[in-house]
Each structure stands twice: as C-alpha cells, then as structure tokens.
mmCIF file of C-alpha atoms in Angstrom:
data_model
loop_
_atom_site.group_PDB
_atom_site.id
_atom_site.type_symbol
_atom_site.label_atom_id
_atom_site.label_comp_id
_atom_site.label_asym_id
_atom_site.label_seq_id
_atom_site.Cartn_x
_atom_site.Cartn_y
_atom_site.Cartn_z
ATOM 1 C CA UNK C 1 -9.253 -19.031 -16.097
ATOM 2 C CA UNK C 2 -7.359 -21.824 -17.801
ATOM 3 C CA UNK C 3 -6.626 -25.537 -17.986
ATOM 4 C CA UNK C 4 -4.005 -27.683 -16.529
ATOM 5 C CA UNK C 5 -1.188 -25.596 -15.215
ATOM 6 C CA UNK C 6 -0.792 -24.263 -11.683
ATOM 7 C CA UNK C 7 -0.015 -20.571 -11.991
ATOM 8 C CA UNK C 8 2.377 -19.578 -9.263
ATOM 9 C CA UNK C 9 5.717 -21.388 -9.008
ATOM 10 C CA UNK C 10 4.094 -24.225 -10.875
ATOM 11 C CA UNK C 11 4.711 -26.155 -14.028
ATOM 12 C CA UNK C 12 8.248 -25.180 -14.819
ATOM 13 C CA UNK C 13 8.512 -26.593 -18.276
ATOM 14 C CA UNK C 14 5.118 -26.778 -19.927
ATOM 15 C CA UNK C 15 5.145 -24.629 -23.021
ATOM 16 C CA UNK C 16 2.321 -24.317 -25.504
ATOM 17 C CA UNK C 17 -0.573 -23.831 -23.125
ATOM 18 C CA UNK C 18 -2.504 -20.778 -24.196
ATOM 19 C CA UNK C 19 -3.674 -18.609 -21.356
ATOM 20 C CA UNK C 20 -6.962 -16.899 -22.116
ATOM 21 C CA UNK C 21 -7.058 -14.457 -19.295
ATOM 22 C CA UNK C 22 -5.547 -14.757 -15.842
ATOM 23 C CA UNK C 23 -6.943 -11.780 -13.949
ATOM 24 C CA UNK C 24 -4.403 -9.388 -12.513
ATOM 25 C CA UNK C 25 -1.600 -11.602 -13.600
ATOM 26 C CA UNK C 26 -1.072 -12.032 -17.278
ATOM 27 C CA UNK C 27 -2.321 -12.289 -20.806
ATOM 28 C CA UNK C 28 0.173 -14.349 -22.698
ATOM 29 C CA UNK C 29 1.095 -17.724 -24.132
ATOM 30 C CA UNK C 30 2.886 -20.661 -22.742
ATOM 31 C CA UNK C 31 4.803 -19.672 -19.674
ATOM 32 C CA UNK C 32 3.667 -19.700 -16.046
ATOM 33 C CA UNK C 33 4.581 -16.352 -14.515
ATOM 34 C CA UNK C 34 5.581 -16.775 -10.914
ATOM 35 C CA UNK C 35 8.524 -19.047 -10.124
ATOM 36 C CA UNK C 36 7.792 -20.808 -13.365
ATOM 37 C CA UNK C 37 9.618 -21.511 -16.566
ATOM 38 C CA UNK C 38 13.155 -20.702 -15.582
ATOM 39 C CA UNK C 39 14.782 -20.761 -18.968
ATOM 40 C CA UNK C 40 12.301 -20.004 -21.688
ATOM 41 C CA UNK C 41 13.368 -16.865 -23.490
ATOM 42 C CA UNK C 42 11.691 -15.371 -26.500
ATOM 43 C CA UNK C 43 8.103 -15.286 -25.333
ATOM 44 C CA UNK C 44 6.741 -11.797 -25.787
ATOM 45 C CA UNK C 45 4.519 -10.576 -22.996
ATOM 46 C CA UNK C 46 1.757 -8.326 -24.248
ATOM 47 C CA UNK C 47 0.436 -7.031 -21.013
ATOM 48 C CA UNK C 48 0.778 -8.507 -17.554
ATOM 49 C CA UNK C 49 -1.387 -6.320 -15.340
ATOM 50 C CA UNK C 50 0.354 -4.800 -12.332
ATOM 51 C CA UNK C 51 3.331 -6.970 -12.910
ATOM 52 C CA UNK C 52 5.415 -6.284 -15.965
ATOM 53 C CA UNK C 53 5.754 -5.124 -19.519
ATOM 54 C CA UNK C 54 8.712 -6.881 -20.988
ATOM 55 C CA UNK C 55 10.026 -9.681 -23.178
ATOM 56 C CA UNK C 56 11.064 -13.163 -22.478
ATOM 57 C CA UNK C 57 11.689 -13.588 -18.804
ATOM 58 C CA UNK C 58 9.260 -14.653 -16.084
ATOM 59 C CA UNK C 59 9.540 -12.150 -13.247
ATOM 60 C CA UNK C 60 9.015 -13.821 -9.911
ATOM 61 C CA UNK C 61 11.326 -16.674 -8.936
ATOM 62 C CA UNK C 62 12.010 -17.103 -12.596
ATOM 63 C CA UNK C 63 14.963 -16.970 -14.891
ATOM 64 C CA UNK C 64 17.844 -17.234 -12.471
ATOM 65 C CA UNK C 65 20.668 -16.492 -14.822
ATOM 66 C CA UNK C 66 19.511 -14.433 -17.738
ATOM 67 C CA UNK C 67 21.315 -11.117 -17.704
ATOM 68 C CA UNK C 68 21.036 -8.449 -20.344
ATOM 69 C CA UNK C 69 17.282 -8.130 -20.627
ATOM 70 C CA UNK C 70 16.323 -4.511 -20.192
ATOM 71 C CA UNK C 71 13.197 -3.922 -18.174
ATOM 72 C CA UNK C 72 11.309 -0.869 -19.334
ATOM 73 C CA UNK C 73 8.813 -0.514 -16.596
ATOM 74 C CA UNK C 74 7.594 -3.147 -14.172
ATOM 75 C CA UNK C 75 4.822 -1.447 -12.230
ATOM 76 C CA UNK C 76 5.279 -1.352 -8.464
ATOM 77 C CA UNK C 77 8.196 -3.665 -8.718
ATOM 78 C CA UNK C 78 11.350 -2.393 -10.304
ATOM 79 C CA UNK C 79 13.120 -0.236 -12.803
ATOM 80 C CA UNK C 80 16.355 -1.926 -13.624
ATOM 81 C CA UNK C 81 18.379 -4.007 -16.045
ATOM 82 C CA UNK C 82 18.890 -7.664 -16.375
ATOM 83 C CA UNK C 83 17.963 -9.368 -13.164
ATOM 84 C CA UNK C 84 14.581 -10.711 -12.091
ATOM 85 C CA UNK C 85 13.888 -9.433 -8.581
ATOM 86 C CA UNK C 86 11.888 -11.950 -6.640
ATOM 87 C CA UNK C 87 13.449 -15.363 -6.019
ATOM 88 C CA UNK C 88 15.611 -14.716 -8.999
ATOM 89 C CA UNK C 89 19.267 -14.504 -9.832
ATOM 90 C CA UNK C 90 20.847 -16.113 -6.813
ATOM 91 C CA UNK C 91 24.434 -15.265 -7.513
ATOM 92 C CA UNK C 92 24.700 -12.202 -9.658
ATOM 93 C CA UNK C 93 26.532 -9.536 -7.722
ATOM 94 C CA UNK C 94 27.559 -6.177 -9.093
ATOM 95 C CA UNK C 95 24.312 -5.049 -10.644
ATOM 96 C CA UNK C 96 23.449 -1.632 -9.302
ATOM 97 C CA UNK C 97 19.797 -1.097 -8.567
ATOM 98 C CA UNK C 98 18.737 2.485 -9.110
ATOM 99 C CA UNK C 99 15.362 2.418 -7.566
ATOM 100 C CA UNK C 100 13.149 -0.568 -6.928
ATOM 101 C CA UNK C 101 9.890 0.879 -5.686
ATOM 102 C CA UNK C 102 8.847 -0.222 -2.210
ATOM 103 C CA UNK C 103 11.447 -2.894 -2.232
ATOM 104 C CA UNK C 104 15.044 -1.812 -1.989
ATOM 105 C CA UNK C 105 17.750 0.677 -2.700
ATOM 106 C CA UNK C 106 20.978 -1.219 -2.790
ATOM 107 C CA UNK C 107 23.725 -2.818 -4.846
ATOM 108 C CA UNK C 108 24.170 -6.226 -6.204
ATOM 109 C CA UNK C 109 21.874 -8.638 -4.449
ATOM 110 C CA UNK C 110 18.323 -9.592 -5.352
ATOM 111 C CA UNK C 111 16.234 -9.299 -2.207
ATOM 112 C CA UNK C 112 13.520 -11.878 -2.180
ATOM 113 C CA UNK C 113 14.538 -15.541 -2.268
ATOM 114 C CA UNK C 114 17.828 -14.439 -3.666
ATOM 115 C CA UNK C 115 21.491 -14.829 -2.895
ATOM 116 C CA UNK C 116 21.463 -17.527 -0.259
ATOM 117 C CA UNK C 117 25.037 -17.275 0.847
ATOM 118 C CA UNK C 118 26.334 -13.798 0.280
ATOM 119 C CA UNK C 119 27.294 -12.329 3.617
ATOM 120 C CA UNK C 120 28.981 -8.998 4.099
ATOM 121 C CA UNK C 121 26.774 -6.836 1.935
ATOM 122 C CA UNK C 122 25.641 -3.880 3.964
ATOM 123 C CA UNK C 123 22.081 -2.835 3.343
ATOM 124 C CA UNK C 124 21.612 0.882 3.750
ATOM 125 C CA UNK C 125 17.903 1.083 3.615
ATOM 126 C CA UNK C 126 15.454 -1.406 2.189
ATOM 127 C CA UNK C 127 12.083 0.286 2.461
ATOM 128 C CA UNK C 128 9.492 -1.549 4.514
ATOM 129 C CA UNK C 129 11.700 -4.566 4.683
ATOM 130 C CA UNK C 130 14.841 -4.369 6.740
ATOM 131 C CA UNK C 131 17.735 -2.402 8.110
ATOM 132 C CA UNK C 132 20.515 -4.816 8.713
ATOM 133 C CA UNK C 133 23.856 -6.235 7.624
ATOM 134 C CA UNK C 134 24.804 -9.218 5.650
ATOM 135 C CA UNK C 135 21.817 -11.517 5.321
ATOM 136 C CA UNK C 136 19.091 -11.430 2.739
ATOM 137 C CA UNK C 137 15.744 -11.676 4.495
ATOM 138 C CA UNK C 138 13.207 -13.419 2.350
ATOM 139 C CA UNK C 139 13.917 -17.023 1.348
ATOM 140 C CA UNK C 140 17.549 -16.258 1.842
ATOM 141 C CA UNK C 141 20.479 -17.545 3.819
ATOM 142 C CA UNK C 142 19.198 -20.852 5.077
ATOM 143 C CA UNK C 143 21.977 -21.679 7.467
ATOM 144 C CA UNK C 144 23.547 -18.534 8.799
ATOM 145 C CA UNK C 145 22.979 -18.416 12.538
ATOM 146 C CA UNK C 146 24.439 -15.863 14.876
ATOM 147 C CA UNK C 147 23.608 -12.689 13.024
ATOM 148 C CA UNK C 148 21.835 -10.337 15.389
ATOM 149 C CA UNK C 149 19.065 -8.366 13.796
ATOM 150 C CA UNK C 150 18.679 -4.972 15.381
ATOM 151 C CA UNK C 151 15.501 -3.896 13.779
ATOM 152 C CA UNK C 152 13.850 -5.270 10.676
ATOM 153 C CA UNK C 153 10.872 -3.011 10.104
ATOM 154 C CA UNK C 154 7.485 -4.722 9.956
ATOM 155 C CA UNK C 155 9.135 -8.064 9.902
ATOM 156 C CA UNK C 156 10.944 -9.218 12.997
ATOM 157 C CA UNK C 157 13.022 -8.500 16.049
ATOM 158 C CA UNK C 158 15.026 -11.581 16.734
ATOM 159 C CA UNK C 159 18.404 -13.315 16.647
ATOM 160 C CA UNK C 160 20.018 -15.464 14.100
ATOM 161 C CA UNK C 161 17.381 -16.812 11.735
ATOM 162 C CA UNK C 162 16.124 -15.342 8.489
ATOM 163 C CA UNK C 163 12.341 -15.298 8.620
ATOM 164 C CA UNK C 164 10.793 -16.033 5.281
ATOM 165 C CA UNK C 165 11.683 -19.312 3.571
ATOM 166 C CA UNK C 166 14.796 -19.396 5.669
ATOM 167 C CA UNK C 167 16.469 -21.723 8.096
ATOM 168 C CA UNK C 168 14.401 -24.840 7.690
ATOM 169 C CA UNK C 169 15.671 -26.812 10.620
ATOM 170 C CA UNK C 170 16.752 -24.521 13.403
ATOM 171 C CA UNK C 171 14.567 -25.180 16.417
ATOM 172 C CA UNK C 172 15.016 -23.614 19.814
ATOM 173 C CA UNK C 173 15.110 -19.961 18.894
ATOM 174 C CA UNK C 174 12.536 -18.087 20.923
ATOM 175 C CA UNK C 175 10.798 -15.323 19.084
ATOM 176 C CA UNK C 176 9.929 -12.426 21.334
ATOM 177 C CA UNK C 177 7.930 -10.336 19.009
ATOM 178 C CA UNK C 178 7.822 -10.453 15.239
ATOM 179 C CA UNK C 179 5.626 -7.539 14.232
ATOM 180 C CA UNK C 180 2.682 -8.339 11.965
ATOM 181 C CA UNK C 181 3.941 -11.832 11.514
ATOM 182 C CA UNK C 182 3.941 -14.086 14.516
ATOM 183 C CA UNK C 183 4.268 -14.622 18.231
ATOM 184 C CA UNK C 184 5.537 -18.111 18.684
ATOM 185 C CA UNK C 185 8.438 -20.400 19.516
ATOM 186 C CA UNK C 186 10.983 -22.227 17.456
ATOM 187 C CA UNK C 187 9.543 -22.508 13.989
ATOM 188 C CA UNK C 188 10.039 -20.119 11.115
ATOM 189 C CA UNK C 189 6.696 -19.227 9.596
ATOM 190 C CA UNK C 190 6.976 -18.771 5.881
ATOM 191 C CA UNK C 191 8.466 -21.622 3.851
ATOM 192 C CA UNK C 192 10.178 -22.805 6.982
ATOM 193 C CA UNK C 193 10.419 -25.956 9.022
ATOM 194 C CA UNK C 194 8.720 -28.433 6.764
ATOM 195 C CA UNK C 195 8.304 -31.295 9.158
ATOM 196 C CA UNK C 196 7.860 -30.002 12.658
ATOM 197 C CA UNK C 197 4.420 -30.996 13.866
ATOM 198 C CA UNK C 198 3.074 -30.449 17.346
ATOM 199 C CA UNK C 199 3.892 -26.814 17.871
ATOM 200 C CA UNK C 200 0.779 -24.982 18.929
ATOM 201 C CA UNK C 201 0.403 -21.533 17.478
ATOM 202 C CA UNK C 202 -1.374 -19.188 19.830
ATOM 203 C CA UNK C 203 -1.800 -16.179 17.684
ATOM 204 C CA UNK C 204 0.001 -15.306 14.483
ATOM 205 C CA UNK C 205 -1.337 -11.888 13.552
ATOM 206 C CA UNK C 206 -2.859 -11.600 10.090
ATOM 207 C CA UNK C 207 -1.583 -15.008 9.242
ATOM 208 C CA UNK C 208 -3.078 -17.961 11.032
ATOM 209 C CA UNK C 209 -4.533 -19.538 14.122
ATOM 210 C CA UNK C 210 -3.798 -23.217 13.972
ATOM 211 C CA UNK C 211 -1.826 -26.164 15.289
ATOM 212 C CA UNK C 212 1.320 -27.734 14.109
ATOM 213 C CA UNK C 213 1.730 -26.902 10.460
ATOM 214 C CA UNK C 214 3.579 -23.999 8.942
ATOM 215 C CA UNK C 215 1.370 -22.191 6.466
ATOM 216 C CA UNK C 216 3.392 -20.832 3.606
ATOM 217 C CA UNK C 217 5.565 -23.251 1.628
ATOM 218 C CA UNK C 218 5.579 -25.495 4.649
ATOM 219 C CA UNK C 219 4.628 -29.014 5.531
ATOM 220 C CA UNK C 220 4.208 -30.585 2.159
ATOM 221 C CA UNK C 221 2.650 -33.851 3.143
ATOM 222 C CA UNK C 222 0.663 -33.456 6.307
ATOM 223 C CA UNK C 223 -2.971 -34.139 5.582
ATOM 224 C CA UNK C 224 -5.752 -34.239 8.120
ATOM 225 C CA UNK C 225 -5.077 -31.047 10.007
ATOM 226 C CA UNK C 226 -8.240 -29.005 10.159
ATOM 227 C CA UNK C 227 -7.771 -25.295 9.778
ATOM 228 C CA UNK C 228 -10.287 -23.322 11.759
ATOM 229 C CA UNK C 229 -9.611 -19.859 10.566
ATOM 230 C CA UNK C 230 -6.585 -18.527 8.754
ATOM 231 C CA UNK C 231 -7.243 -14.819 8.309
ATOM 232 C CA UNK C 232 -7.176 -13.548 4.744
ATOM 233 C CA UNK C 233 -5.745 -16.796 3.602
ATOM 234 C CA UNK C 234 -7.926 -19.853 3.737
ATOM 235 C CA UNK C 235 -10.597 -21.901 5.410
ATOM 236 C CA UNK C 236 -9.986 -25.505 4.533
ATOM 237 C CA UNK C 237 -8.850 -28.958 5.611
ATOM 238 C CA UNK C 238 -5.552 -30.631 5.418
ATOM 239 C CA UNK C 239 -3.510 -28.962 2.746
ATOM 240 C CA UNK C 240 -1.188 -26.023 3.124
ATOM 241 C CA UNK C 241 -1.988 -23.371 0.558
ATOM 242 C CA UNK C 242 1.144 -21.585 -0.511
ATOM 243 C CA UNK C 243 3.969 -23.653 -1.991
ATOM 244 C CA UNK C 244 2.595 -26.617 -0.135
ATOM 245 C CA UNK C 245 1.424 -30.121 -0.858
ATOM 246 C CA UNK C 246 2.683 -30.670 -4.336
ATOM 247 C CA UNK C 247 0.928 -33.898 -5.112
ATOM 248 C CA UNK C 248 -2.235 -34.183 -3.108
ATOM 249 C CA UNK C 249 -5.174 -34.307 -5.459
ATOM 250 C CA UNK C 250 -8.780 -34.849 -4.479
ATOM 251 C CA UNK C 251 -9.136 -32.296 -1.732
ATOM 252 C CA UNK C 252 -12.087 -30.084 -2.506
ATOM 253 C CA UNK C 253 -11.606 -26.462 -1.576
ATOM 254 C CA UNK C 254 -14.843 -24.856 -0.505
ATOM 255 C CA UNK C 255 -13.766 -21.317 -0.073
ATOM 256 C CA UNK C 256 -10.267 -19.920 0.081
ATOM 257 C CA UNK C 257 -10.711 -16.189 0.546
ATOM 258 C CA UNK C 258 -9.122 -14.012 -2.103
ATOM 259 C CA UNK C 259 -7.263 -16.966 -3.426
ATOM 260 C CA UNK C 260 -9.166 -19.728 -5.119
ATOM 261 C CA UNK C 261 -12.208 -21.910 -5.448
ATOM 262 C CA UNK C 262 -11.214 -25.150 -7.076
ATOM 263 C CA UNK C 263 -10.532 -28.859 -6.740
ATOM 264 C CA UNK C 264 -7.430 -30.727 -5.961
ATOM 265 C CA UNK C 265 -4.469 -28.551 -6.793
ATOM 266 C CA UNK C 266 -2.734 -26.061 -4.551
ATOM 267 C CA UNK C 267 -2.423 -22.732 -6.297
ATOM 268 C CA UNK C 268 0.763 -21.043 -5.230
ATOM 269 C CA UNK C 269 4.055 -22.831 -5.879
ATOM 270 C CA UNK C 270 2.146 -26.066 -5.834
ATOM 271 C CA UNK C 271 1.629 -29.058 -8.060
ATOM 272 C CA UNK C 272 4.412 -28.659 -10.540
ATOM 273 C CA UNK C 273 3.406 -31.305 -12.995
ATOM 274 C CA UNK C 274 -0.285 -32.002 -12.759
ATOM 275 C CA UNK C 275 -1.882 -31.311 -16.089
ATOM 276 C CA UNK C 276 -5.524 -31.846 -16.922
ATOM 277 C CA UNK C 277 -7.107 -30.282 -13.871
ATOM 278 C CA UNK C 278 -9.628 -27.726 -15.005
ATOM 279 C CA UNK C 279 -9.826 -24.566 -12.955
ATOM 280 C CA UNK C 280 -13.331 -23.117 -12.709
#
C-alpha cells in the first residue's frame, strides 16, 4: 500500500520513499526489498514479516557484494553470515552455509540466481531443489550446455540447460518431463528465452496454458497476447507478470489472483523507474 515504486526487483535506487505497510513483506523506509537497492547500507529494518530481521541489506537479489553482515534469523530462509541468498552474491565462494532451511546444505555458492559460472562444485543435497553436480539451478549458469542432470527433485529431468532464468537462447532441447513445471519443447520457462514467439504450450502444470510467451521474466515487449487462464498467476491481456514488460504503462489489470489489482505497472521485477503510479 504505497506510492510510486514497484516492490519486487524494482526501483533500484530510489531512496526516501516511506513505506506505510506492505503486507507480508516489510515495514521500513526507503529501500525496495526484492532485487532492489543493491548498495544501500545503513537502513535499519524493523520487521519484515516472514522475510528477515536484520540491518542494512535487501535480501532477495539484493546487495551482491556486501560481506560481513551477520544475519540473526531470517525466517524460513537462512541462518548464516554475510551473503544474501536469493539472486545475491554472484561470486563469493568459501562461505560455509550451516543450515539454510528448505533451501540448501552446501558450501560456498548462493543457490538462487547466484554464481553464474562456477562449475565443479558438488552439491550433496539441496532439499527440494536438486541433486546434481556443478551447475546452479535457478537463474544460474546461462551458457553451460552438456551437463546431464540425473534427477533434480520437483524441478526437472533433462539434459544440458538450467531451468529457471537460465540459458536464454538455447532452442532445440526437448523436454521429456519436468515435474510440476512444464511439458513442452525448446524454451526454458522461467526468465528464459525472451524473444521466441510461436511455441504453443500444451500444458504447463500449475503454471500456464497459453501460446508463445514465456511467463516469468520473459518476453519483455510482446503486447497483444491474450492469456486465457494462467493458474494461480494471472488472468490478463498482453503483459507478462513476473520480471516482464518493464515499460508498458496503461494496461489495466482486472484481476491477477494472489498478486495484484492495479493499473499499468508490472509488480515483480518490473518497471524499474516509473514513479508516480499509485497502487490501490
């Protein structure tokens, strides 16, 4: 409930905006939480519900180089020192993670949208995520082809392409069965091929049922595609929701389930500089 700054992965430098109350996200001043201000240290977070209790570093896809901040307790996320987990420090190796709840148990590489080129790290067991060698899964190595995934739990069973926010141009890989994610051909789903139109999706379980546009952090300029029904995500026309069209204003969202009800700005990782739009 605020004015003029997209919350998730949004305005990366706008300081001074006072947030009144952003439900289940934060109660603070002047820094967008998720994938936001990547260098603003010194802001004291009072209480960010179900996210963190700390000082001076945005958690998700945030400060990518600030080491030394001690996290006391970040609920359902981590218990560690000095590295933001999600889409965070993309090159800091050597930090030993003790226990990151429901995320990982490993050494030296941030999992989600993290080290995009570090191959050779053997993952022992990353709970509910993967069991593999040498490639970070989510938003990770964007060009490493040839790695054979044996079994990545609840994610995929395929060859040579990282799934989420991964290889953004590798077409021709046939997906046999990617559990709870997709059943399709040649396009990575999440934050993937950002310009490949014409691929017809038959059925992407719990994700979408549409034609020719990748949903999450995908085609950032394709307007006019009518979404019929994207389960638990949206029901709209012509703009991808998550990390999508970063400059298309004027589209009126009627009802985006469990996400938003607003006008003209994509919520997640979206318009990174549009100030003045009032969110109802």
